[in-house]
Amino acid sequence: MDRVVLITGASSGVGLALAGHLAGRYRVIALARRVERIREHLEHNPAVEAVRADLADERQTSRVLDGLLERFGYIPFLVNNAGVSLKAEIADLDARQAGRCMQVNALSPLLIMRKLLPGMRERNFGRIVNVTSGAPLNCSPGFGAYSASKA
């Protein structure tokens, strides 16, 4: 079995920590917009490959995933960790910003799973972890778009 894991949102927080933790036991594909941050923290770790992708851009994300699947053939482990938070009252909410929040937090994980699942099914093995938030349960004022996207 290949030991390749794709981690989204790997330029900071949980994603960056997870990439560093899993490197060595897994070949880590660290996906993020800000790959320079990944390289800054994990540059001396040959098991981590920083790959630039803006998950708000569906076409770009699809192209990046196609390229990764062409190179690796099969990615058995996925951690959908990326997320964007948007703080705005509903009356002030910009539809473009809310759409970006929804794309990154809800639709991109779906796109990524749809790309990786065929290989997992073909080999009868795969693991997917979707990182979410307690925000939908405790929807704080000003975080309606974020809470909705994480629900």
Tab-separated table of N, CA and C in Angstrom:
chain	number	residue	atom	x	y	z
A	1	MET	N	0.843	-1.182	0.000
A	1	MET	CA	0.000	0.000	0.000
A	1	MET	C	0.887	1.245	0.000
A	2	ASP	N	0.542	2.217	-0.827
A	2	ASP	CA	1.267	3.474	-0.864
A	2	ASP	C	0.996	4.253	0.406
A	3	ARG	N	1.969	4.987	0.870
A	3	ARG	CA	1.831	5.770	2.090
A	3	ARG	C	1.864	7.250	1.723
A	4	VAL	N	0.865	7.695	0.983
A	4	VAL	CA	0.763	9.086	0.553
A	4	VAL	C	-0.467	9.698	1.196
A	5	VAL	N	-0.284	10.869	1.803
A	5	VAL	CA	-1.402	11.580	2.402
A	5	VAL	C	-1.461	12.992	1.831
A	6	LEU	N	-2.645	13.412	1.457
A	6	LEU	CA	-2.892	14.769	0.985
A	6	LEU	C	-3.554	15.532	2.122
A	7	ILE	N	-2.937	16.651	2.510
A	7	ILE	CA	-3.471	17.487	3.568
A	7	ILE	C	-3.741	18.865	2.986
A	8	THR	N	-4.998	19.322	3.078
A	8	THR	CA	-5.329	20.669	2.609
A	8	THR	C	-5.193	21.648	3.769
A	9	GLY	N	-4.975	22.908	3.437
A	9	GLY	CA	-4.815	23.919	4.476
A	9	GLY	C	-3.575	23.669	5.306
A	10	ALA	N	-2.490	23.276	4.642
A	10	ALA	CA	-1.284	22.849	5.344
A	10	ALA	C	-0.292	23.969	5.601
A	11	SER	N	-0.672	25.214	5.393
A	11	SER	CA	0.283	26.306	5.589
A	11	SER	C	0.279	26.872	7.001
A	12	SER	N	-0.666	26.443	7.834
A	12	SER	CA	-0.701	26.939	9.210
A	12	SER	C	-1.545	26.021	10.083
A	13	GLY	N	-1.509	26.277	11.361
A	13	GLY	CA	-2.372	25.592	12.320
A	13	GLY	C	-2.295	24.085	12.281
A	14	VAL	N	-3.465	23.466	12.347
A	14	VAL	CA	-3.581	22.007	12.394
A	14	VAL	C	-2.941	21.362	11.162
A	15	GLY	N	-3.177	21.921	9.985
A	15	GLY	CA	-2.638	21.336	8.757
A	15	GLY	C	-1.122	21.303	8.731
A	16	LEU	N	-0.492	22.401	9.136
A	16	LEU	CA	0.975	22.462	9.166
A	16	LEU	C	1.531	21.508	10.213
A	17	ALA	N	0.916	21.489	11.385
A	17	ALA	CA	1.370	20.586	12.445
A	17	ALA	C	1.221	19.124	12.016
A	18	LEU	N	0.125	18.814	11.373
A	18	LEU	CA	-0.119	17.444	10.920
A	18	LEU	C	0.876	17.033	9.833
A	19	ALA	N	1.161	17.946	8.916
A	19	ALA	CA	2.140	17.651	7.862
A	19	ALA	C	3.496	17.317	8.473
A	20	GLY	N	3.930	18.103	9.431
A	20	GLY	CA	5.204	17.839	10.095
A	20	GLY	C	5.183	16.540	10.873
A	21	HIS	N	4.086	16.266	11.525
A	21	HIS	CA	3.956	15.054	12.348
A	21	HIS	C	3.949	13.772	11.503
A	22	LEU	N	3.275	13.817	10.364
A	22	LEU	CA	3.143	12.612	9.534
A	22	LEU	C	4.327	12.381	8.606
A	23	ALA	N	5.103	13.420	8.338
A	23	ALA	CA	6.252	13.298	7.439
A	23	ALA	C	7.240	12.280	7.998
A	24	GLY	N	7.687	11.424	7.142
A	24	GLY	CA	8.595	10.359	7.560
A	24	GLY	C	7.869	9.029	7.557
A	25	ARG	N	6.674	9.012	8.131
A	25	ARG	CA	5.850	7.803	8.081
A	25	ARG	C	5.036	7.786	6.796
A	26	TYR	N	4.802	8.967	6.234
A	26	TYR	CA	4.019	9.124	5.006
A	26	TYR	C	4.733	10.096	4.081
A	27	ARG	N	4.469	9.966	2.817
A	27	ARG	CA	4.833	10.988	1.845
A	27	ARG	C	3.691	12.000	1.944
A	28	VAL	N	3.975	13.238	2.335
A	28	VAL	CA	2.950	14.245	2.581
A	28	VAL	C	2.870	15.221	1.418
A	29	ILE	N	1.679	15.338	0.852
A	29	ILE	CA	1.401	16.386	-0.130
A	29	ILE	C	0.670	17.473	0.652
A	30	ALA	N	1.357	18.585	0.876
A	30	ALA	CA	0.832	19.678	1.682
A	30	ALA	C	0.262	20.743	0.748
A	31	LEU	N	-1.045	20.805	0.677
A	31	LEU	CA	-1.743	21.686	-0.260
A	31	LEU	C	-2.146	22.977	0.438
A	32	ALA	N	-1.833	24.119	-0.194
A	32	ALA	CA	-2.183	25.418	0.395
A	32	ALA	C	-1.974	26.529	-0.628
A	33	ARG	N	-2.548	27.682	-0.335
A	33	ARG	CA	-2.288	28.863	-1.157
A	33	ARG	C	-0.901	29.416	-0.856
A	34	ARG	N	-0.540	29.388	0.421
A	34	ARG	CA	0.716	30.013	0.873
A	34	ARG	C	1.792	28.948	1.090
A	35	VAL	N	2.276	28.368	-0.007
A	35	VAL	CA	3.253	27.287	0.097
A	35	VAL	C	4.567	27.759	0.714
A	36	GLU	N	4.862	29.048	0.601
A	36	GLU	CA	6.108	29.547	1.197
A	36	GLU	C	6.123	29.331	2.711
A	37	ARG	N	4.972	29.367	3.344
A	37	ARG	CA	4.899	29.115	4.793
A	37	ARG	C	5.208	27.661	5.106
A	38	ILE	N	4.739	26.758	4.260
A	38	ILE	CA	5.050	25.336	4.445
A	38	ILE	C	6.551	25.131	4.293
A	39	ARG	N	7.092	25.692	3.231
A	39	ARG	CA	8.525	25.536	2.963
A	39	ARG	C	9.369	26.137	4.081
A	40	GLU	N	8.940	27.254	4.618
A	40	GLU	CA	9.659	27.914	5.708
A	40	GLU	C	9.758	27.000	6.938
A	41	HIS	N	8.684	26.300	7.237
A	41	HIS	CA	8.656	25.462	8.434
A	41	HIS	C	9.149	24.029	8.200
A	42	LEU	N	8.973	23.527	6.987
A	42	LEU	CA	9.286	22.114	6.732
A	42	LEU	C	10.261	21.921	5.581
A	43	GLU	N	11.054	22.948	5.290
A	43	GLU	CA	11.928	22.907	4.117
A	43	GLU	C	12.973	21.803	4.150
A	44	HIS	N	13.365	21.367	5.325
A	44	HIS	CA	14.402	20.341	5.416
A	44	HIS	C	13.822	18.935	5.520
A	45	ASN	N	12.547	18.825	5.270
A	45	ASN	CA	11.903	17.519	5.363
A	45	ASN	C	11.545	17.040	3.954
A	46	PRO	N	12.321	16.107	3.408
A	46	PRO	CA	12.081	15.650	2.038
A	46	PRO	C	10.785	14.867	1.852
A	47	ALA	N	10.134	14.477	2.947
A	47	ALA	CA	8.881	13.725	2.841
A	47	ALA	C	7.682	14.643	2.620
A	48	VAL	N	7.908	15.953	2.702
A	48	VAL	CA	6.813	16.914	2.534
A	48	VAL	C	6.989	17.665	1.221
A	49	GLU	N	5.949	17.625	0.407
A	49	GLU	CA	5.948	18.378	-0.845
A	49	GLU	C	4.860	19.434	-0.768
A	50	ALA	N	5.268	20.692	-0.818
A	50	ALA	CA	4.315	21.804	-0.779
A	50	ALA	C	3.775	22.038	-2.186
A	51	VAL	N	2.453	22.028	-2.312
A	51	VAL	CA	1.793	22.217	-3.602
A	51	VAL	C	0.809	23.367	-3.480
A	52	ARG	N	0.949	24.332	-4.386
A	52	ARG	CA	0.090	25.510	-4.354
A	52	ARG	C	-1.257	25.223	-5.027
A	53	ALA	N	-2.317	25.581	-4.310
A	53	ALA	CA	-3.671	25.509	-4.864
A	53	ALA	C	-4.565	26.433	-4.052
A	54	ASP	N	-5.376	27.184	-4.749
A	54	ASP	CA	-6.383	28.028	-4.104
A	54	ASP	C	-7.702	27.277	-4.200
A	55	LEU	N	-8.141	26.725	-3.092
A	55	LEU	CA	-9.353	25.903	-3.099
A	55	LEU	C	-10.610	26.704	-3.420
A	56	ALA	N	-10.512	28.003	-3.432
A	56	ALA	CA	-11.646	28.833	-3.835
A	56	ALA	C	-11.837	28.801	-5.348
A	57	ASP	N	-10.813	28.357	-6.062
A	57	ASP	CA	-10.847	28.279	-7.517
A	57	ASP	C	-11.028	26.808	-7.920
A	58	GLU	N	-12.256	26.441	-8.257
A	58	GLU	CA	-12.580	25.043	-8.553
A	58	GLU	C	-11.775	24.492	-9.725
A	59	ARG	N	-11.614	25.264	-10.781
A	59	ARG	CA	-10.867	24.784	-11.954
A	59	ARG	C	-9.409	24.533	-11.616
A	60	GLN	N	-8.804	25.479	-10.894
A	60	GLN	CA	-7.406	25.316	-10.510
A	60	GLN	C	-7.244	24.092	-9.601
A	61	THR	N	-8.125	23.950	-8.648
A	61	THR	CA	-8.075	22.810	-7.733
A	61	THR	C	-8.175	21.498	-8.508
A	62	SER	N	-9.082	21.439	-9.445
A	62	SER	CA	-9.266	20.244	-10.258
A	62	SER	C	-8.004	19.926	-11.058
A	63	ARG	N	-7.390	20.954	-11.653
A	63	ARG	CA	-6.155	20.745	-12.427
A	63	ARG	C	-5.019	20.246	-11.535
A	64	VAL	N	-4.888	20.840	-10.360
A	64	VAL	CA	-3.830	20.425	-9.428
A	64	VAL	C	-4.033	18.968	-9.028
A	65	LEU	N	-5.261	18.604	-8.700
A	65	LEU	CA	-5.551	17.217	-8.303
A	65	LEU	C	-5.293	16.254	-9.444
A	66	ASP	N	-5.689	16.624	-10.659
A	66	ASP	CA	-5.413	15.763	-11.818
A	66	ASP	C	-3.911	15.537	-11.969
A	67	GLY	N	-3.130	16.595	-11.795
A	67	GLY	CA	-1.673	16.470	-11.883
A	67	GLY	C	-1.102	15.569	-10.803
A	68	LEU	N	-1.624	15.697	-9.592
A	68	LEU	CA	-1.152	14.845	-8.494
A	68	LEU	C	-1.506	13.386	-8.740
A	69	LEU	N	-2.718	13.141	-9.227
A	69	LEU	CA	-3.123	11.763	-9.505
A	69	LEU	C	-2.317	11.178	-10.657
A	70	GLU	N	-1.959	12.011	-11.607
A	70	GLU	CA	-1.119	11.542	-12.712
A	70	GLU	C	0.256	11.132	-12.186
A	71	ARG	N	0.792	11.913	-11.265
A	71	ARG	CA	2.114	11.624	-10.687
A	71	ARG	C	2.100	10.444	-9.725
A	72	PHE	N	1.128	10.429	-8.820
A	72	PHE	CA	1.118	9.424	-7.758
A	72	PHE	C	0.240	8.222	-8.091
A	73	GLY	N	-0.710	8.390	-8.998
A	73	GLY	CA	-1.592	7.298	-9.377
A	73	GLY	C	-2.708	7.050	-8.385
A	74	TYR	N	-2.367	7.126	-7.112
A	74	TYR	CA	-3.314	6.773	-6.063
A	74	TYR	C	-2.907	7.500	-4.791
A	75	ILE	N	-3.850	8.164	-4.190
A	75	ILE	CA	-3.606	8.848	-2.916
A	75	ILE	C	-4.587	8.246	-1.914
A	76	PRO	N	-4.104	7.353	-1.045
A	76	PRO	CA	-5.004	6.617	-0.170
A	76	PRO	C	-5.481	7.365	1.072
A	77	PHE	N	-4.784	8.442	1.435
A	77	PHE	CA	-5.145	9.161	2.663
A	77	PHE	C	-5.403	10.631	2.347
A	78	LEU	N	-6.494	11.153	2.878
A	78	LEU	CA	-6.879	12.547	2.648
A	78	LEU	C	-7.303	13.179	3.959
A	79	VAL	N	-6.766	14.362	4.224
A	79	VAL	CA	-7.234	15.172	5.351
A	79	VAL	C	-7.714	16.496	4.762
A	80	ASN	N	-9.034	16.660	4.689
A	80	ASN	CA	-9.642	17.919	4.244
A	80	ASN	C	-9.665	18.848	5.448
A	81	ASN	N	-8.663	19.690	5.544
A	81	ASN	CA	-8.478	20.541	6.703
A	81	ASN	C	-8.672	22.024	6.396
A	82	ALA	N	-8.521	22.414	5.146
A	82	ALA	CA	-8.556	23.836	4.793
A	82	ALA	C	-9.863	24.489	5.228
A	83	GLY	N	-9.751	25.731	5.592
A	83	GLY	CA	-10.951	26.469	5.959
A	83	GLY	C	-10.697	27.964	5.954
A	84	VAL	N	-11.726	28.697	5.604
A	84	VAL	CA	-11.668	30.156	5.680
A	84	VAL	C	-12.801	30.628	6.563
A	85	SER	N	-12.481	31.569	7.381
A	85	SER	CA	-13.492	32.149	8.250
A	85	SER	C	-13.843	33.528	7.720
A	86	LEU	N	-15.075	33.868	7.844
A	86	LEU	CA	-15.548	35.161	7.365
A	86	LEU	C	-16.392	35.769	8.481
A	87	LYS	N	-15.935	36.890	9.005
A	87	LYS	CA	-16.692	37.552	10.070
A	87	LYS	C	-17.436	38.730	9.473
A	88	ALA	N	-18.747	38.609	9.448
A	88	ALA	CA	-19.585	39.693	8.937
A	88	ALA	C	-21.024	39.444	9.358
A	89	GLU	N	-21.693	40.494	9.729
A	89	GLU	CA	-23.123	40.401	10.023
A	89	GLU	C	-23.851	40.116	8.710
A	90	ILE	N	-24.961	39.425	8.775
A	90	ILE	CA	-25.721	39.072	7.571
A	90	ILE	C	-26.033	40.306	6.729
A	91	ALA	N	-26.405	41.396	7.366
A	91	ALA	CA	-26.740	42.628	6.636
A	91	ALA	C	-25.546	43.185	5.878
A	92	ASP	N	-24.328	42.852	6.311
A	92	ASP	CA	-23.103	43.372	5.687
A	92	ASP	C	-22.387	42.328	4.841
A	93	LEU	N	-22.945	41.140	4.768
A	93	LEU	CA	-22.275	40.026	4.111
A	93	LEU	C	-22.191	40.241	2.605
A	94	ASP	N	-21.005	40.141	2.085
A	94	ASP	CA	-20.749	40.257	0.657
A	94	ASP	C	-20.911	38.855	0.042
A	95	ALA	N	-21.739	38.737	-0.973
A	95	ALA	CA	-22.034	37.432	-1.575
A	95	ALA	C	-20.783	36.767	-2.134
A	96	ARG	N	-19.849	37.541	-2.679
A	96	ARG	CA	-18.616	36.966	-3.219
A	96	ARG	C	-17.781	36.334	-2.106
A	97	GLN	N	-17.675	37.041	-0.982
A	97	GLN	CA	-16.915	36.512	0.152
A	97	GLN	C	-17.595	35.264	0.724
A	98	ALA	N	-18.916	35.324	0.850
A	98	ALA	CA	-19.660	34.170	1.364
A	98	ALA	C	-19.495	32.977	0.415
A	99	GLY	N	-19.497	33.233	-0.879
A	99	GLY	CA	-19.293	32.172	-1.870
A	99	GLY	C	-17.912	31.549	-1.750
A	100	ARG	N	-16.904	32.376	-1.504
A	100	ARG	CA	-15.535	31.862	-1.321
A	100	ARG	C	-15.477	30.976	-0.080
A	101	CYS	N	-16.103	31.429	0.986
A	101	CYS	CA	-16.153	30.669	2.238
A	101	CYS	C	-16.819	29.311	1.990
A	102	MET	N	-17.934	29.316	1.301
A	102	MET	CA	-18.659	28.083	1.003
A	102	MET	C	-17.829	27.173	0.094
A	103	GLN	N	-17.170	27.744	-0.893
A	103	GLN	CA	-16.355	26.951	-1.819
A	103	GLN	C	-15.216	26.249	-1.091
A	104	VAL	N	-14.460	26.990	-0.294
A	104	VAL	CA	-13.298	26.405	0.385
A	104	VAL	C	-13.719	25.412	1.464
A	105	ASN	N	-14.728	25.767	2.255
A	105	ASN	CA	-15.080	24.962	3.428
A	105	ASN	C	-15.989	23.776	3.125
A	106	ALA	N	-16.818	23.879	2.098
A	106	ALA	CA	-17.799	22.822	1.843
A	106	ALA	C	-17.653	22.164	0.472
A	107	LEU	N	-17.493	22.965	-0.564
A	107	LEU	CA	-17.498	22.396	-1.917
A	107	LEU	C	-16.151	21.807	-2.331
A	108	SER	N	-15.060	22.427	-1.944
A	108	SER	CA	-13.746	21.878	-2.296
A	108	SER	C	-13.501	20.510	-1.671
A	109	PRO	N	-13.852	20.302	-0.400
A	109	PRO	CA	-13.694	18.936	0.133
A	109	PRO	C	-14.466	17.906	-0.692
A	110	LEU	N	-15.660	18.275	-1.148
A	110	LEU	CA	-16.451	17.388	-1.995
A	110	LEU	C	-15.710	17.099	-3.307
A	111	LEU	N	-15.192	18.140	-3.950
A	111	LEU	CA	-14.449	17.980	-5.195
A	111	LEU	C	-13.242	17.061	-4.989
A	112	ILE	N	-12.504	17.281	-3.922
A	112	ILE	CA	-11.302	16.484	-3.664
A	112	ILE	C	-11.677	15.022	-3.416
A	113	MET	N	-12.713	14.804	-2.626
A	113	MET	CA	-13.142	13.424	-2.380
A	113	MET	C	-13.580	12.753	-3.673
A	114	ARG	N	-14.306	13.471	-4.514
A	114	ARG	CA	-14.749	12.896	-5.796
A	114	ARG	C	-13.573	12.512	-6.668
A	115	LYS	N	-12.474	13.256	-6.582
A	115	LYS	CA	-11.281	12.944	-7.379
A	115	LYS	C	-10.529	11.733	-6.824
A	116	LEU	N	-10.463	11.611	-5.493
A	116	LEU	CA	-9.655	10.560	-4.891
A	116	LEU	C	-10.404	9.248	-4.665
A	117	LEU	N	-11.708	9.322	-4.500
A	117	LEU	CA	-12.492	8.114	-4.207
A	117	LEU	C	-12.388	7.004	-5.257
A	118	PRO	N	-12.353	7.296	-6.551
A	118	PRO	CA	-12.238	6.187	-7.517
A	118	PRO	C	-11.004	5.313	-7.271
A	119	GLY	N	-9.862	5.923	-6.984
A	119	GLY	CA	-8.651	5.148	-6.697
A	119	GLY	C	-8.773	4.346	-5.415
A	120	MET	N	-9.425	4.943	-4.427
A	120	MET	CA	-9.633	4.240	-3.154
A	120	MET	C	-10.547	3.035	-3.359
A	121	ARG	N	-11.589	3.226	-4.129
A	121	ARG	CA	-12.528	2.125	-4.387
A	121	ARG	C	-11.875	1.024	-5.210
A	122	GLU	N	-11.114	1.431	-6.212
A	122	GLU	CA	-10.441	0.466	-7.086
A	122	GLU	C	-9.504	-0.439	-6.291
A	123	ARG	N	-8.864	0.121	-5.280
A	123	ARG	CA	-7.907	-0.643	-4.465
A	123	ARG	C	-8.518	-1.141	-3.158
A	124	ASN	N	-9.795	-0.843	-2.980
A	124	ASN	CA	-10.524	-1.273	-1.786
A	124	ASN	C	-9.868	-0.774	-0.496
A	125	PHE	N	-9.280	0.427	-0.575
A	125	PHE	CA	-8.688	1.022	0.616
A	125	PHE	C	-8.580	2.534	0.457
A	126	GLY	N	-8.889	3.230	1.515
A	126	GLY	CA	-8.707	4.673	1.573
A	126	GLY	C	-9.240	5.194	2.891
A	127	ARG	N	-8.692	6.304	3.314
A	127	ARG	CA	-9.142	6.944	4.546
A	127	ARG	C	-9.299	8.433	4.291
A	128	ILE	N	-10.429	8.976	4.739
A	128	ILE	CA	-10.707	10.403	4.579
A	128	ILE	C	-11.081	10.974	5.936
A	129	VAL	N	-10.428	12.065	6.295
A	129	VAL	CA	-10.763	12.805	7.510
A	129	VAL	C	-11.180	14.201	7.074
A	130	ASN	N	-12.408	14.576	7.399
A	130	ASN	CA	-12.898	15.921	7.118
A	130	ASN	C	-12.911	16.704	8.420
A	131	VAL	N	-12.043	17.694	8.512
A	131	VAL	CA	-11.944	18.509	9.709
A	131	VAL	C	-13.048	19.557	9.655
A	132	THR	N	-13.814	19.632	10.690
A	132	THR	CA	-14.906	20.598	10.744
A	132	THR	C	-14.754	21.464	11.983
A	133	SER	N	-15.838	21.948	12.494
A	133	SER	CA	-15.801	22.914	13.578
A	133	SER	C	-17.064	22.798	14.415
A	134	GLY	N	-16.997	23.277	15.611
A	134	GLY	CA	-18.185	23.346	16.454
A	134	GLY	C	-19.042	24.556	16.139
A	135	ALA	N	-18.582	25.384	15.204
A	135	ALA	CA	-19.291	26.623	14.870
A	135	ALA	C	-20.754	26.418	14.480
A	136	PRO	N	-21.102	25.378	13.726
A	136	PRO	CA	-22.513	25.203	13.381
A	136	PRO	C	-23.407	24.962	14.604
A	137	LEU	N	-22.818	24.447	15.657
A	137	LEU	CA	-23.594	24.184	16.870
A	137	LEU	C	-23.729	25.421	17.752
A	138	ASN	N	-22.766	26.317	17.663
A	138	ASN	CA	-22.729	27.508	18.519
A	138	ASN	C	-22.680	28.784	17.693
A	139	CYS	N	-23.362	28.862	16.623
A	139	CYS	CA	-23.250	29.968	15.668
A	139	CYS	C	-23.162	31.328	16.364
A	140	SER	N	-21.942	31.814	16.467
A	140	SER	CA	-21.695	33.108	17.101
A	140	SER	C	-22.101	34.244	16.170
A	141	PRO	N	-22.511	35.367	16.727
A	141	PRO	CA	-22.866	36.523	15.903
A	141	PRO	C	-21.708	36.898	14.974
A	142	GLY	N	-22.026	37.141	13.729
A	142	GLY	CA	-21.025	37.538	12.749
A	142	GLY	C	-20.365	36.380	12.027
A	143	PHE	N	-20.690	35.147	12.399
A	143	PHE	CA	-20.051	33.984	11.781
A	143	PHE	C	-21.051	33.066	11.092
A	144	GLY	N	-22.140	33.631	10.610
A	144	GLY	CA	-23.180	32.840	9.935
A	144	GLY	C	-22.689	32.116	8.703
A	145	ALA	N	-21.902	32.804	7.867
A	145	ALA	CA	-21.399	32.185	6.624
A	145	ALA	C	-20.438	31.052	6.957
A	146	TYR	N	-19.547	31.292	7.902
A	146	TYR	CA	-18.596	30.248	8.298
A	146	TYR	C	-19.353	29.047	8.887
A	147	SER	N	-20.268	29.316	9.788
A	147	SER	CA	-21.033	28.240	10.429
A	147	SER	C	-21.817	27.431	9.407
A	148	ALA	N	-22.435	28.113	8.463
A	148	ALA	CA	-23.201	27.413	7.430
A	148	ALA	C	-22.285	26.557	6.564
A	149	SER	N	-21.101	27.078	6.225
A	149	SER	CA	-20.192	26.337	5.359
A	149	SER	C	-19.599	25.129	6.059
A	150	LYS	N	-19.460	25.169	7.362
A	150	LYS	CA	-18.900	24.052	8.112
A	150	LYS	C	-19.954	23.036	8.523
A	151	ALA	N	-21.225	23.430	8.449
A	151	ALA	CA	-22.294	22.483	8.789
A	151	ALA	C	-22.395	21.451	7.687
